[in-house]
Amino acid sequence: MSDTQTFLDTLKARSQQRGVEPTWIAARRQAGAARFEAMGFPARRDEEWKYTDVRTIAQGNFALAETADFSQAQAAALTLPLDAYRLTFVDGVFSAALSDLEALPSSVQVMPLSKALSDNHEAVGGPLGRLTGVDFSPFAALNTAFMEEGAVVRIAPGSVVEKPILLQFLSRAGTPVMCHPRILVEAAGRSEATLIEHYIGEADAANFTNVVAELMLDRGAILNHYKLQEAPLGDLHVASIHVEQGRDSRYSSYNLNLGGALVRNDLISDLNGQGAETNFYGLFFGQGRQHVDNHTKVNHNAPLTFSNENYKGILDDRAHGVFNGKVYVKRDSQKIEGFQSNQNLLLSDRAHIDAKPELEIYADDVKCSHGTTTGQLDEDAIYALRTRGIDKATARGLLTLAFAGEVLEQVALDVIAERVELAVAGKLPERFNLAGLVEAAAALND
């Protein structure tokens, strides 16, 4: 049996359980399944996947979760301590008990995809799949074929959402399962919101998450988008995020990856209107044999648009990182600015990074730059710290956190920044207390 056939058989069984659906949903599922079957799983001979081997996904045997059983105490131990509007999914199944939309303004809609489809499926059908179609990748096609749950967020014109909108995805230990969440965000003109995706789970979980997010920003809309990926170290995680930006809109992505055995992120932003601005901030930390692959692309499709990207990787043990970032400037998209930087820190001689920054420019009045560097901790800097009475482990920790700090200082939510800082400090080769690092850093500045 082929790798794809196992997934198609699971899809067929699920379809029989699902029963009759609106015609357009059934047609899109069929298109997704057909495209997935035709393409098959990507192989390393495919340019976009040359550094990432997905056989652990392709050869996996994943069921589909039927329930969202997860105790309040378990969820409380994992969730972000944040005052937010919250939707919670357990192995892809919506949990009303673990969600909280109390006092959600009338100008904002936040609901599970299943409810949006049952309430008014035609309103969802137009935008869903417009940015990320079945041809984007085999995983996007697979998501479309299995699409049944996720989140729909709609923000009315001029509405400022004071509290973050948190989409929490919990992964349970036990029989390996897969889920294919679909996220749709429509931010109307001059609206403003913060969206958080948080992936986390029980330590022994070994599940597969394949998420597609489509984010649409109208004129003047502002969206701050945090993706905090703390999946268990046995989980497999593939994400495709596609952003469409209108005139004078501003999108900021904070892509923070700490967990997962195999991780692939595709992040694309289309700057379609003058004055549109996008910011990509990324930090990935790998240890053991983790594999973290980040592919980003900014399409300057209109003149007078701006993009800034800063991705940093920290890799230890035998971890493998991939960064492929591309800035594309369309013909006649004059007076754009596009900046891209990727820096990587290897904490082990066996850690490895493949980095490929790219510029593709078809206009002549532009300001663009890109670059990548990879190195290890500076032994002279470690020595200098040790002459101040700081032990070697603490010195390494200070320098590592300083390396990550350039990205983390952009994170406006302290609870997320502190979570990442503590995770990085706790995963360094020799454990130490973060509070001690802060005191040592302060002492150096005296």
CSV table of C-alpha atoms in Angstrom, one decimal:
chain,number,residue,atom,x,y,z
A,1,MET,CA,0.0,0.0,0.0
A,2,SER,CA,1.3,3.4,-0.9
A,3,ASP,CA,1.9,6.1,1.7
A,4,THR,CA,-0.8,8.3,0.2
A,5,GLN,CA,-3.3,5.4,0.1
A,6,THR,CA,-3.3,5.0,3.9
A,7,PHE,CA,-4.4,8.7,4.3
A,8,LEU,CA,-7.0,8.4,1.5
A,9,ASP,CA,-8.5,5.3,3.1
A,10,THR,CA,-8.8,7.2,6.4
A,11,LEU,CA,-10.4,10.0,4.5
A,12,LYS,CA,-12.9,7.7,2.8
A,13,ALA,CA,-13.9,6.2,6.2
A,14,ARG,CA,-14.4,9.7,7.6
A,15,SER,CA,-16.5,10.8,4.7
A,16,GLN,CA,-18.9,7.9,5.2
A,17,GLN,CA,-19.3,9.0,8.8
A,18,ARG,CA,-19.8,12.6,7.9
A,19,GLY,CA,-22.8,12.1,5.7
A,20,VAL,CA,-24.3,14.6,3.3
A,21,GLU,CA,-22.5,18.0,3.0
A,22,PRO,CA,-23.1,21.2,1.0
A,23,THR,CA,-22.0,20.7,-2.6
A,24,TRP,CA,-19.2,23.2,-2.5
A,25,ILE,CA,-17.6,21.5,0.6
A,26,ALA,CA,-17.8,18.1,-0.9
A,27,ALA,CA,-16.3,19.4,-4.2
A,28,ARG,CA,-13.4,20.9,-2.4
A,29,ARG,CA,-12.7,17.8,-0.4
A,30,GLN,CA,-12.7,15.8,-3.6
A,31,ALA,CA,-10.3,18.3,-5.3
A,32,GLY,CA,-8.0,18.2,-2.3
A,33,ALA,CA,-8.0,14.4,-2.2
A,34,ALA,CA,-7.4,14.2,-6.0
A,35,ARG,CA,-4.5,16.7,-5.9
A,36,PHE,CA,-2.9,15.0,-2.9
A,37,GLU,CA,-3.1,11.6,-4.7
A,38,ALA,CA,-1.6,13.1,-7.8
A,39,MET,CA,1.3,14.9,-6.1
A,40,GLY,CA,2.0,12.4,-3.3
A,41,PHE,CA,4.1,13.4,-0.4
A,42,PRO,CA,7.1,15.7,-1.2
A,43,ALA,CA,10.5,14.1,-1.6
A,44,ARG,CA,13.9,15.5,-1.2
A,45,ARG,CA,14.3,15.7,-4.9
A,46,ASP,CA,11.7,18.5,-4.8
A,47,GLU,CA,13.5,21.8,-4.5
A,48,GLU,CA,11.2,23.2,-1.9
A,49,TRP,CA,11.8,20.1,0.3
A,50,LYS,CA,15.4,19.2,-0.5
A,51,TYR,CA,16.5,19.5,3.1
A,52,THR,CA,13.4,18.0,4.8
A,53,ASP,CA,12.5,14.3,4.8
A,54,VAL,CA,8.8,13.8,5.6
A,55,ARG,CA,8.8,10.0,5.6
A,56,THR,CA,8.0,9.9,9.3
A,57,ILE,CA,4.7,11.6,8.3
A,58,ALA,CA,4.1,9.6,5.1
A,59,GLN,CA,4.7,6.3,6.7
A,60,GLY,CA,2.8,7.0,9.9
A,61,ASN,CA,-0.4,5.4,10.9
A,62,PHE,CA,-2.6,8.2,12.3
A,63,ALA,CA,-6.2,7.9,13.4
A,64,LEU,CA,-8.6,10.8,13.8
A,65,ALA,CA,-9.6,11.9,17.2
A,66,GLU,CA,-13.3,11.6,18.1
A,67,THR,CA,-13.4,13.4,21.4
A,68,ALA,CA,-11.9,16.4,23.1
A,69,ASP,CA,-11.5,14.9,26.6
A,70,PHE,CA,-8.9,16.9,28.5
A,71,SER,CA,-9.2,17.9,32.1
A,72,GLN,CA,-9.4,21.5,33.3
A,73,ALA,CA,-6.3,20.8,35.5
A,74,GLN,CA,-4.3,19.4,32.6
A,75,ALA,CA,-5.2,22.3,30.4
A,76,ALA,CA,-4.4,24.9,33.1
A,77,ALA,CA,-0.9,23.4,33.4
A,78,LEU,CA,-0.3,23.9,29.7
A,79,THR,CA,-2.1,27.1,28.7
A,80,LEU,CA,-0.7,30.6,28.6
A,81,PRO,CA,-1.6,32.6,31.7
A,82,LEU,CA,-3.2,35.3,29.6
A,83,ASP,CA,-6.4,37.3,29.7
A,84,ALA,CA,-7.7,36.4,26.2
A,85,TYR,CA,-10.6,35.3,24.1
A,86,ARG,CA,-9.8,31.6,23.9
A,87,LEU,CA,-10.8,28.7,21.5
A,88,THR,CA,-9.3,25.4,22.5
A,89,PHE,CA,-8.9,22.3,20.3
A,90,VAL,CA,-7.8,18.9,21.6
A,91,ASP,CA,-6.2,16.8,18.9
A,92,GLY,CA,-8.1,18.9,16.4
A,93,VAL,CA,-11.5,18.5,18.1
A,94,PHE,CA,-13.1,21.7,19.5
A,95,SER,CA,-13.6,21.8,23.3
A,96,ALA,CA,-16.3,24.2,24.5
A,97,ALA,CA,-15.4,23.4,28.1
A,98,LEU,CA,-11.8,24.7,27.6
A,99,SER,CA,-12.8,27.7,25.6
A,100,ASP,CA,-13.7,31.2,26.8
A,101,LEU,CA,-15.4,33.9,24.7
A,102,GLU,CA,-17.0,35.8,27.5
A,103,ALA,CA,-17.6,39.5,26.8
A,104,LEU,CA,-16.5,39.1,23.2
A,105,PRO,CA,-17.5,42.4,21.5
A,106,SER,CA,-20.3,42.3,19.0
A,107,SER,CA,-17.9,43.7,16.3
A,108,VAL,CA,-15.8,40.6,16.5
A,109,GLN,CA,-16.7,37.0,15.6
A,110,VAL,CA,-14.6,34.2,16.9
A,111,MET,CA,-16.0,30.7,16.4
A,112,PRO,CA,-14.9,27.1,15.5
A,113,LEU,CA,-15.0,26.4,11.8
A,114,SER,CA,-17.6,23.7,12.4
A,115,LYS,CA,-20.0,26.3,13.8
A,116,ALA,CA,-19.3,28.7,11.0
A,117,LEU,CA,-20.1,26.0,8.4
A,118,SER,CA,-23.3,25.0,10.1
A,119,ASP,CA,-24.5,28.6,10.7
A,120,ASN,CA,-23.8,30.1,7.3
A,121,HIS,CA,-21.5,27.9,5.2
A,122,GLU,CA,-21.9,30.1,2.1
A,123,ALA,CA,-20.2,33.1,3.9
A,124,VAL,CA,-17.2,30.9,4.6
A,125,GLY,CA,-17.0,29.3,1.2
A,126,GLY,CA,-15.9,32.4,-0.6
A,127,PRO,CA,-12.7,33.3,1.3
A,128,LEU,CA,-11.8,29.7,2.4
A,129,GLY,CA,-9.1,28.4,0.1
A,130,ARG,CA,-8.7,31.6,-1.9
A,131,LEU,CA,-5.1,32.2,-0.7
A,132,THR,CA,-4.0,28.6,0.0
A,133,GLY,CA,-5.4,26.3,-2.7
A,134,VAL,CA,-4.9,22.6,-3.2
A,135,ASP,CA,-2.0,23.3,-5.6
A,136,PHE,CA,0.2,25.0,-3.0
A,137,SER,CA,1.6,21.8,-1.5
A,138,PRO,CA,0.6,18.2,-0.9
A,139,PHE,CA,0.0,19.2,2.8
A,140,ALA,CA,-2.4,22.0,1.8
A,141,ALA,CA,-4.3,19.6,-0.4
A,142,LEU,CA,-4.4,17.0,2.4
A,143,ASN,CA,-5.7,19.7,4.8
A,144,THR,CA,-8.5,20.7,2.3
A,145,ALA,CA,-9.5,17.0,2.0
A,146,PHE,CA,-9.8,16.6,5.7
A,147,MET,CA,-11.0,20.1,6.5
A,148,GLU,CA,-13.7,20.1,9.1
A,149,GLU,CA,-12.5,22.0,12.2
A,150,GLY,CA,-10.5,25.1,13.0
A,151,ALA,CA,-11.3,28.7,13.6
A,152,VAL,CA,-13.0,31.6,11.9
A,153,VAL,CA,-12.2,35.2,13.1
A,154,ARG,CA,-13.9,38.2,11.6
A,155,ILE,CA,-13.2,41.7,12.8
A,156,ALA,CA,-15.5,44.6,11.8
A,157,PRO,CA,-14.3,47.8,10.2
A,158,GLY,CA,-12.6,50.2,12.7
A,159,SER,CA,-12.9,47.7,15.6
A,160,VAL,CA,-9.9,47.5,18.0
A,161,VAL,CA,-9.9,44.2,19.9
A,162,GLU,CA,-8.4,45.0,23.3
A,163,LYS,CA,-7.7,41.4,24.4
A,164,PRO,CA,-5.7,38.8,22.3
A,165,ILE,CA,-7.5,36.1,20.5
A,166,LEU,CA,-5.9,32.8,21.5
A,167,LEU,CA,-6.3,29.6,19.5
A,168,GLN,CA,-5.0,26.8,21.6
A,169,PHE,CA,-4.2,23.4,20.2
A,170,LEU,CA,-3.6,20.6,22.7
A,171,SER,CA,-1.9,17.3,21.8
A,172,ARG,CA,-2.6,14.1,23.9
A,173,ALA,CA,-0.4,11.1,24.5
A,174,GLY,CA,-1.7,7.7,23.5
A,175,THR,CA,-2.7,6.3,20.1
A,176,PRO,CA,-1.1,8.6,17.4
A,177,VAL,CA,-3.7,10.8,15.8
A,178,MET,CA,-3.7,13.5,13.1
A,179,CYS,CA,-5.6,16.8,12.8
A,180,HIS,CA,-5.9,19.3,9.9
A,181,PRO,CA,-7.1,22.6,11.4
A,182,ARG,CA,-8.1,25.4,9.1
A,183,ILE,CA,-7.9,29.0,10.3
A,184,LEU,CA,-9.6,31.9,8.5
A,185,VAL,CA,-9.1,35.5,9.6
A,186,GLU,CA,-10.8,38.5,8.0
A,187,ALA,CA,-9.7,41.8,9.4
A,188,ALA,CA,-11.7,44.6,7.9
A,189,GLY,CA,-10.5,48.2,7.2
A,190,ARG,CA,-8.8,50.0,10.1
A,191,SER,CA,-9.4,47.2,12.5
A,192,GLU,CA,-6.7,46.0,14.9
A,193,ALA,CA,-6.2,42.7,16.7
A,194,THR,CA,-3.6,40.3,18.2
A,195,LEU,CA,-3.9,36.6,17.2
A,196,ILE,CA,-2.1,33.9,19.0
A,197,GLU,CA,-1.7,30.3,17.9
A,198,HIS,CA,-0.4,28.1,20.7
A,199,TYR,CA,0.6,24.4,20.1
A,200,ILE,CA,1.5,22.4,23.2
A,201,GLY,CA,0.6,19.0,24.7
A,202,GLU,CA,1.4,16.1,26.9
A,203,ALA,CA,5.1,15.2,27.0
A,204,ASP,CA,4.7,11.7,25.5
A,205,ALA,CA,2.4,12.7,22.6
A,206,ALA,CA,3.4,11.7,19.1
A,207,ASN,CA,0.7,13.2,16.8
A,208,PHE,CA,0.6,14.9,13.5
A,209,THR,CA,-0.8,18.4,13.1
A,210,ASN,CA,-1.2,19.9,9.6
A,211,VAL,CA,-2.6,23.4,9.8
A,212,VAL,CA,-3.5,26.0,7.1
A,213,ALA,CA,-4.1,29.6,8.0
A,214,GLU,CA,-5.4,32.3,5.6
A,215,LEU,CA,-5.3,35.8,6.9
A,216,MET,CA,-6.9,38.7,5.0
A,217,LEU,CA,-6.2,42.3,5.9
A,218,ASP,CA,-8.2,45.1,4.4
A,219,ARG,CA,-7.1,48.7,4.0
A,220,GLY,CA,-5.4,50.0,7.2
A,221,ALA,CA,-5.9,46.8,9.2
A,222,ILE,CA,-3.3,45.9,11.8
A,223,LEU,CA,-2.7,42.3,12.8
A,224,ASN,CA,-0.1,41.0,15.3
A,225,HIS,CA,0.2,37.3,14.8
A,226,TYR,CA,2.0,35.1,17.3
A,227,LYS,CA,2.7,31.4,16.6
A,228,LEU,CA,4.1,29.8,19.7
A,229,GLN,CA,5.0,26.2,18.8
A,230,GLU,CA,5.8,24.2,22.0
A,231,ALA,CA,4.6,20.8,20.7
A,232,PRO,CA,5.8,17.7,22.4
A,233,LEU,CA,9.2,16.4,21.1
A,234,GLY,CA,7.4,13.4,19.5
A,235,ASP,CA,4.9,15.5,17.5
A,236,LEU,CA,5.1,16.3,13.8
A,237,HIS,CA,4.0,19.8,12.8
A,238,VAL,CA,3.4,21.3,9.3
A,239,ALA,CA,2.0,24.8,8.9
A,240,SER,CA,1.1,26.9,5.9
A,241,ILE,CA,0.3,30.5,6.6
A,242,HIS,CA,-0.7,32.9,3.7
A,243,VAL,CA,-1.4,36.6,4.3
A,244,GLU,CA,-3.1,39.0,1.9
A,245,GLN,CA,-2.5,42.7,2.7
A,246,GLY,CA,-4.4,45.7,1.3
A,247,ARG,CA,-3.3,49.3,1.2
A,248,ASP,CA,-1.7,50.7,4.4
A,249,SER,CA,-2.2,47.4,6.3
A,250,ARG,CA,0.4,46.2,8.8
A,251,TYR,CA,1.1,42.5,9.6
A,252,SER,CA,3.6,41.4,12.1
A,253,SER,CA,4.5,37.7,12.5
A,254,TYR,CA,6.2,36.3,15.6
A,255,ASN,CA,7.1,32.7,14.7
A,256,LEU,CA,8.5,31.0,17.8
A,257,ASN,CA,9.4,27.3,17.5
A,258,LEU,CA,10.6,25.3,20.4
A,259,GLY,CA,9.0,21.8,20.1
A,260,GLY,CA,8.2,19.1,17.7
A,261,ALA,CA,10.3,16.3,16.2
A,262,LEU,CA,9.7,17.5,12.6
A,263,VAL,CA,8.5,21.0,11.9
A,264,ARG,CA,7.9,22.8,8.7
A,265,ASN,CA,6.5,26.3,8.5
A,266,ASP,CA,5.6,28.1,5.2
A,267,LEU,CA,4.8,31.8,5.7
A,268,ILE,CA,3.8,34.0,2.7
A,269,SER,CA,2.7,37.6,2.6
A,270,ASP,CA,1.3,39.3,-0.4
A,271,LEU,CA,1.7,43.1,-0.2
A,272,ASN,CA,-1.0,44.1,-2.7
A,273,GLY,CA,-1.6,47.7,-1.8
A,274,GLN,CA,0.6,50.8,-1.5
A,275,GLY,CA,1.7,51.5,2.0
A,276,ALA,CA,1.4,47.8,3.1
A,277,GLU,CA,4.0,46.7,5.6
A,278,THR,CA,4.9,43.2,6.8
A,279,ASN,CA,7.4,42.2,9.6
A,280,PHE,CA,8.6,38.6,10.0
A,281,TYR,CA,10.3,37.9,13.4
A,282,GLY,CA,11.3,34.3,13.9
A,283,LEU,CA,13.2,32.2,16.5
A,284,PHE,CA,13.7,28.5,16.4
A,285,PHE,CA,15.5,26.3,19.0
A,286,GLY,CA,16.4,22.7,18.2
A,287,GLN,CA,17.9,20.0,20.3
A,288,GLY,CA,18.4,16.3,20.2
A,289,ARG,CA,17.5,15.3,16.6
A,290,GLN,CA,14.8,17.9,16.1
A,291,HIS,CA,14.3,19.2,12.5
A,292,VAL,CA,12.9,22.7,12.1
A,293,ASP,CA,12.3,24.0,8.5
A,294,ASN,CA,11.2,27.6,7.9
A,295,HIS,CA,10.3,28.8,4.4
A,296,THR,CA,9.2,32.4,4.1
A,297,LYS,CA,8.3,34.6,1.1
A,298,VAL,CA,7.3,38.2,0.8
A,299,ASN,CA,5.7,39.3,-2.5
A,300,HIS,CA,6.0,43.0,-3.1
A,301,ASN,CA,3.1,43.2,-5.6
A,302,ALA,CA,2.6,46.9,-5.3
A,303,PRO,CA,4.9,50.0,-5.2
A,304,LEU,CA,5.7,51.8,-1.9
A,305,THR,CA,5.5,48.6,0.2
A,306,PHE,CA,7.8,47.6,3.1
A,307,SER,CA,9.0,44.3,4.5
A,308,ASN,CA,11.5,43.5,7.3
A,309,GLU,CA,12.5,40.0,8.3
A,310,ASN,CA,14.7,38.8,11.1
A,311,TYR,CA,15.0,35.0,11.8
A,312,LYS,CA,17.4,33.5,14.3
A,313,GLY,CA,18.1,29.8,14.9
A,314,ILE,CA,19.8,28.2,17.9
A,315,LEU,CA,20.7,24.5,17.4
A,316,ASP,CA,22.2,22.0,19.8
A,317,ASP,CA,23.1,18.3,19.8
A,318,ARG,CA,22.3,16.9,16.3
A,319,ALA,CA,19.4,19.3,15.6
A,320,HIS,CA,19.0,20.4,12.0
A,321,GLY,CA,17.6,23.7,10.9
A,322,VAL,CA,16.5,25.1,7.6
A,323,PHE,CA,15.9,28.7,6.6
A,324,ASN,CA,14.8,29.6,3.1
A,325,GLY,CA,13.6,33.2,2.8
A,326,LYS,CA,12.6,34.9,-0.4
A,327,VAL,CA,11.8,38.6,-1.2
A,328,TYR,CA,10.1,38.9,-4.6
A,329,VAL,CA,9.6,42.4,-6.2
A,330,LYS,CA,7.1,42.4,-9.0
A,331,ARG,CA,7.7,44.4,-12.1
A,332,ASP,CA,6.9,48.1,-11.7
A,333,SER,CA,6.7,47.8,-7.9
A,334,GLN,CA,8.9,50.8,-7.5
A,335,LYS,CA,10.1,52.5,-4.2
A,336,ILE,CA,9.7,49.4,-2.1
A,337,GLU,CA,12.0,48.5,0.8
A,338,GLY,CA,12.7,44.8,1.6
A,339,PHE,CA,15.2,43.7,4.3
A,340,GLN,CA,16.0,40.2,5.3
A,341,SER,CA,18.4,38.8,7.9
A,342,ASN,CA,19.0,35.2,9.1
A,343,GLN,CA,21.5,34.4,11.8
A,344,ASN,CA,22.2,31.0,13.3
A,345,LEU,CA,24.0,29.9,16.4
A,346,LEU,CA,25.3,26.3,16.7
A,347,LEU,CA,25.9,25.1,20.2
A,348,SER,CA,27.3,21.7,19.1
A,349,ASP,CA,29.7,20.6,16.4
A,350,ARG,CA,27.0,18.1,15.2
A,351,ALA,CA,24.2,20.7,14.8
A,352,HIS,CA,23.6,21.7,11.2
A,353,ILE,CA,21.8,24.5,9.4
A,354,ASP,CA,21.0,25.0,5.7
A,355,ALA,CA,20.3,28.6,4.9
A,356,LYS,CA,19.2,30.1,1.6
A,357,PRO,CA,18.2,33.8,1.5
A,358,GLU,CA,16.9,35.0,-1.9
A,359,LEU,CA,16.1,38.2,-3.7
A,360,GLU,CA,14.2,38.2,-7.0
A,361,ILE,CA,13.7,41.8,-8.2
A,362,TYR,CA,12.0,43.1,-11.4
A,363,ALA,CA,12.0,46.8,-10.5
A,364,ASP,CA,14.9,49.2,-10.5
A,365,ASP,CA,14.0,51.8,-7.8
A,366,VAL,CA,14.1,49.7,-4.7
A,367,LYS,CA,16.0,49.3,-1.4
A,368,CYS,CA,16.7,45.6,-0.7
A,369,SER,CA,19.2,43.6,1.3
A,370,HIS,CA,19.6,40.1,2.5
A,371,GLY,CA,22.2,38.0,4.4
A,372,THR,CA,22.8,35.0,6.5
A,373,THR,CA,25.5,34.1,9.1
A,374,THR,CA,26.2,31.0,11.1
A,375,GLY,CA,28.6,30.6,13.9
A,376,GLN,CA,29.3,29.4,17.5
A,377,LEU,CA,29.6,31.2,20.7
A,378,ASP,CA,32.6,33.6,20.9
A,379,GLU,CA,35.2,32.0,23.2
A,380,ASP,CA,36.7,35.5,23.8
A,381,ALA,CA,33.4,36.8,25.0
A,382,ILE,CA,33.0,33.7,27.3
A,383,TYR,CA,36.5,34.4,28.7
A,384,ALA,CA,35.7,38.0,29.2
A,385,LEU,CA,32.6,37.1,31.2
A,386,ARG,CA,34.5,34.6,33.2
A,387,THR,CA,37.1,37.2,34.2
A,388,ARG,CA,34.1,39.0,35.9
A,389,GLY,CA,33.5,36.0,38.1
A,390,ILE,CA,30.8,34.4,36.0
A,391,ASP,CA,31.0,30.6,35.6
A,392,LYS,CA,31.2,29.1,32.1
A,393,ALA,CA,27.7,27.7,32.0
A,394,THR,CA,26.2,31.1,33.0
A,395,ALA,CA,28.5,32.9,30.5
A,396,ARG,CA,27.2,30.6,27.7
A,397,GLY,CA,23.7,31.2,28.8
A,398,LEU,CA,24.1,35.0,28.8
A,399,LEU,CA,25.5,35.0,25.3
A,400,THR,CA,22.8,32.6,24.0
A,401,LEU,CA,20.0,34.7,25.4
A,402,ALA,CA,21.6,37.8,24.1
A,403,PHE,CA,21.6,36.3,20.7
A,404,ALA,CA,17.9,35.4,20.9
A,405,GLY,CA,17.1,38.8,22.5
A,406,GLU,CA,17.1,40.8,19.3
A,407,VAL,CA,14.0,38.9,18.2
A,408,LEU,CA,12.4,38.5,21.6
A,409,GLU,CA,12.6,42.2,22.3
A,410,GLN,CA,10.1,42.6,19.5
A,411,VAL,CA,7.6,40.4,21.3
A,412,ALA,CA,5.1,42.8,23.0
A,413,LEU,CA,3.4,40.1,25.1
A,414,ASP,CA,5.6,39.5,28.2
A,415,VAL,CA,4.0,36.1,29.0
A,416,ILE,CA,5.2,34.8,25.6
A,417,ALA,CA,8.6,36.4,25.7
A,418,GLU,CA,9.3,35.0,29.2
A,419,ARG,CA,8.0,31.6,28.2
A,420,VAL,CA,10.5,31.4,25.3
A,421,GLU,CA,13.3,32.8,27.4
A,422,LEU,CA,12.8,30.2,30.1
A,423,ALA,CA,12.5,27.4,27.6
A,424,VAL,CA,15.7,28.4,25.9
A,425,ALA,CA,17.5,28.7,29.2
A,426,GLY,CA,16.2,25.3,30.4
A,427,LYS,CA,17.3,23.5,27.2
A,428,LEU,CA,20.9,24.7,27.2
A,429,PRO,CA,23.6,22.1,27.7
A,430,GLU,CA,24.1,22.9,31.3
A,431,ARG,CA,21.0,24.0,33.3
A,432,PHE,CA,21.0,27.3,35.2
A,433,ASN,CA,18.5,29.7,36.6
A,434,LEU,CA,17.3,32.6,34.4
A,435,ALA,CA,17.0,34.9,37.3
A,436,GLY,CA,20.7,34.4,38.0
A,437,LEU,CA,21.4,35.3,34.4
A,438,VAL,CA,19.5,38.6,34.7
A,439,GLU,CA,21.4,39.5,37.8
A,440,ALA,CA,24.7,38.7,36.1
A,441,ALA,CA,23.8,40.8,33.1
A,442,ALA,CA,22.9,43.7,35.3
A,443,ALA,CA,26.2,43.3,37.1
A,444,LEU,CA,28.1,43.5,33.8
A,445,ASN,CA,26.4,46.8,33.0
A,446,ASP,CA,27.4,48.4,36.3
